[in-house]
Amino acid sequence: MSDFKEIIDSLKKFRDERDWEQFHNPKDLSLAISIEASELLELFLWKKAEDANIEKIKDELADVFSFAFLLADKYNLDIKDIVLNKINQNALKYPVAKSKGTAKKYNEL
């Protein structure tokens, strides 16, 4: 958890030095995640995945993570806990015996 705390503390320091917390409400952080995810998608538009620029991918992915971490912090969520819980939920929805090797959604298995 210390790595996440270090990242979140650095993000908040950067934000607070610029007086941007006023813009970082849950709605706008959620919108920012979606917008940055779209910018990440744009890097793959009309090209093969292997032709995408890895440096730009890193930048856009960092933006997605940054806003997601700030949103989690806004609600006092433990990132490790919520991700591991979601993995456990998905394990129940997608048991290996039914889902291995298929991209079908859990209600189509």
Tab-separated table of C-alpha atoms in Angstrom, residues 2-108:
chain	number	residue	atom	x	y	z
A	2	SER	CA	2.926	2.349	0.533
A	3	ASP	CA	3.486	2.674	-3.235
A	4	PHE	CA	-0.112	3.790	-3.748
A	5	LYS	CA	0.147	6.214	-0.830
A	6	GLU	CA	3.336	7.693	-2.270
A	7	ILE	CA	1.676	8.133	-5.668
A	8	ILE	CA	-1.485	9.663	-4.193
A	9	ASP	CA	0.505	11.973	-1.916
A	10	SER	CA	2.562	13.156	-4.913
A	11	LEU	CA	-0.578	13.722	-6.990
A	12	LYS	CA	-2.227	15.689	-4.180
A	13	LYS	CA	0.910	17.792	-3.633
A	14	PHE	CA	1.037	18.602	-7.358
A	15	ARG	CA	-2.702	19.400	-7.359
A	16	ASP	CA	-2.612	21.477	-4.185
A	17	GLU	CA	0.370	23.560	-5.304
A	18	ARG	CA	-1.779	24.659	-8.241
A	19	ASP	CA	-5.020	25.065	-6.258
A	20	TRP	CA	-6.748	22.514	-8.495
A	21	GLU	CA	-8.620	20.578	-5.813
A	22	GLN	CA	-11.588	22.858	-6.476
A	23	PHE	CA	-11.869	21.166	-9.877
A	24	HIS	CA	-11.357	17.628	-8.612
A	25	ASN	CA	-14.850	16.675	-7.508
A	26	PRO	CA	-15.967	13.065	-8.078
A	27	LYS	CA	-17.960	13.911	-11.214
A	28	ASP	CA	-15.118	15.744	-12.899
A	29	LEU	CA	-12.541	13.135	-11.868
A	30	SER	CA	-14.796	10.477	-13.414
A	31	LEU	CA	-15.124	12.513	-16.601
A	32	ALA	CA	-11.343	12.995	-16.690
A	33	ILE	CA	-10.815	9.214	-16.434
A	34	SER	CA	-13.128	8.674	-19.392
A	35	ILE	CA	-11.512	11.421	-21.457
A	36	GLU	CA	-7.987	10.174	-20.750
A	37	ALA	CA	-9.063	6.593	-21.541
A	38	SER	CA	-10.377	7.874	-24.865
A	39	GLU	CA	-7.037	9.541	-25.548
A	40	LEU	CA	-5.393	6.184	-24.819
A	41	LEU	CA	-7.740	4.495	-27.295
A	42	GLU	CA	-6.946	7.096	-29.917
A	43	LEU	CA	-3.316	5.927	-29.921
A	44	PHE	CA	-4.499	2.612	-31.390
A	45	LEU	CA	-6.950	4.034	-33.911
A	46	TRP	CA	-6.312	2.887	-37.484
A	47	LYS	CA	-3.108	1.016	-36.672
A	48	LYS	CA	-1.894	-2.333	-35.467
A	49	ALA	CA	-1.349	-2.596	-31.729
A	50	GLU	CA	2.363	-3.204	-32.247
A	51	ASP	CA	2.628	0.084	-34.167
A	52	ALA	CA	1.326	2.211	-31.295
A	53	ASN	CA	3.771	4.626	-29.666
A	54	ILE	CA	4.699	3.112	-26.289
A	55	GLU	CA	5.848	6.455	-24.849
A	56	LYS	CA	2.479	8.044	-25.599
A	57	ILE	CA	0.737	4.956	-24.204
A	58	LYS	CA	2.675	5.383	-20.963
A	59	ASP	CA	1.673	9.047	-20.747
A	60	GLU	CA	-2.027	8.424	-21.346
A	61	LEU	CA	-2.125	5.413	-19.039
A	62	ALA	CA	-0.467	7.499	-16.323
A	63	ASP	CA	-3.216	10.102	-16.762
A	64	VAL	CA	-5.923	7.435	-16.399
A	65	PHE	CA	-4.261	6.025	-13.272
A	66	SER	CA	-3.718	9.489	-11.795
A	67	PHE	CA	-7.353	10.504	-11.996
A	68	ALA	CA	-8.474	7.060	-10.808
A	69	PHE	CA	-6.179	7.277	-7.773
A	70	LEU	CA	-7.480	10.755	-6.953
A	71	LEU	CA	-11.072	9.528	-7.239
A	72	ALA	CA	-10.333	6.572	-4.965
A	73	ASP	CA	-8.719	8.946	-2.483
A	74	LYS	CA	-11.748	11.258	-2.628
A	75	TYR	CA	-13.887	8.370	-1.318
A	76	ASN	CA	-11.217	6.994	1.047
A	77	LEU	CA	-11.076	3.742	-0.907
A	78	ASP	CA	-8.264	1.254	-0.458
A	79	ILE	CA	-7.087	0.623	-4.030
A	80	LYS	CA	-5.545	-2.762	-3.286
A	81	ASP	CA	-8.690	-3.887	-1.467
A	82	ILE	CA	-11.161	-2.802	-4.153
A	83	VAL	CA	-9.124	-4.334	-6.987
A	84	LEU	CA	-8.635	-7.645	-5.169
A	85	ASN	CA	-12.339	-7.729	-4.272
A	86	LYS	CA	-13.245	-7.167	-7.919
A	87	ILE	CA	-10.926	-9.990	-9.001
A	88	ASN	CA	-12.700	-12.275	-6.506
A	89	GLN	CA	-16.120	-11.191	-7.821
A	90	ASN	CA	-14.997	-11.881	-11.381
A	91	ALA	CA	-13.639	-15.282	-10.371
A	92	LEU	CA	-17.153	-16.198	-9.229
A	93	LYS	CA	-18.741	-14.844	-12.435
A	94	TYR	CA	-16.161	-16.453	-14.685
A	95	PRO	CA	-15.210	-19.877	-13.321
A	96	VAL	CA	-12.233	-21.342	-15.166
A	97	ALA	CA	-14.164	-24.445	-16.229
A	98	LYS	CA	-16.720	-22.330	-18.119
A	99	SER	CA	-14.748	-19.324	-19.226
A	100	LYS	CA	-11.271	-20.525	-20.167
A	101	GLY	CA	-10.431	-19.555	-23.727
A	102	THR	CA	-13.667	-17.708	-24.426
A	103	ALA	CA	-14.482	-13.986	-24.500
A	104	LYS	CA	-18.157	-14.567	-23.780
A	105	LYS	CA	-19.729	-12.526	-21.013
A	106	TYR	CA	-20.683	-14.353	-17.810
A	107	ASN	CA	-24.393	-14.356	-18.722
A	108	GLU	CA	-23.595	-16.002	-22.064
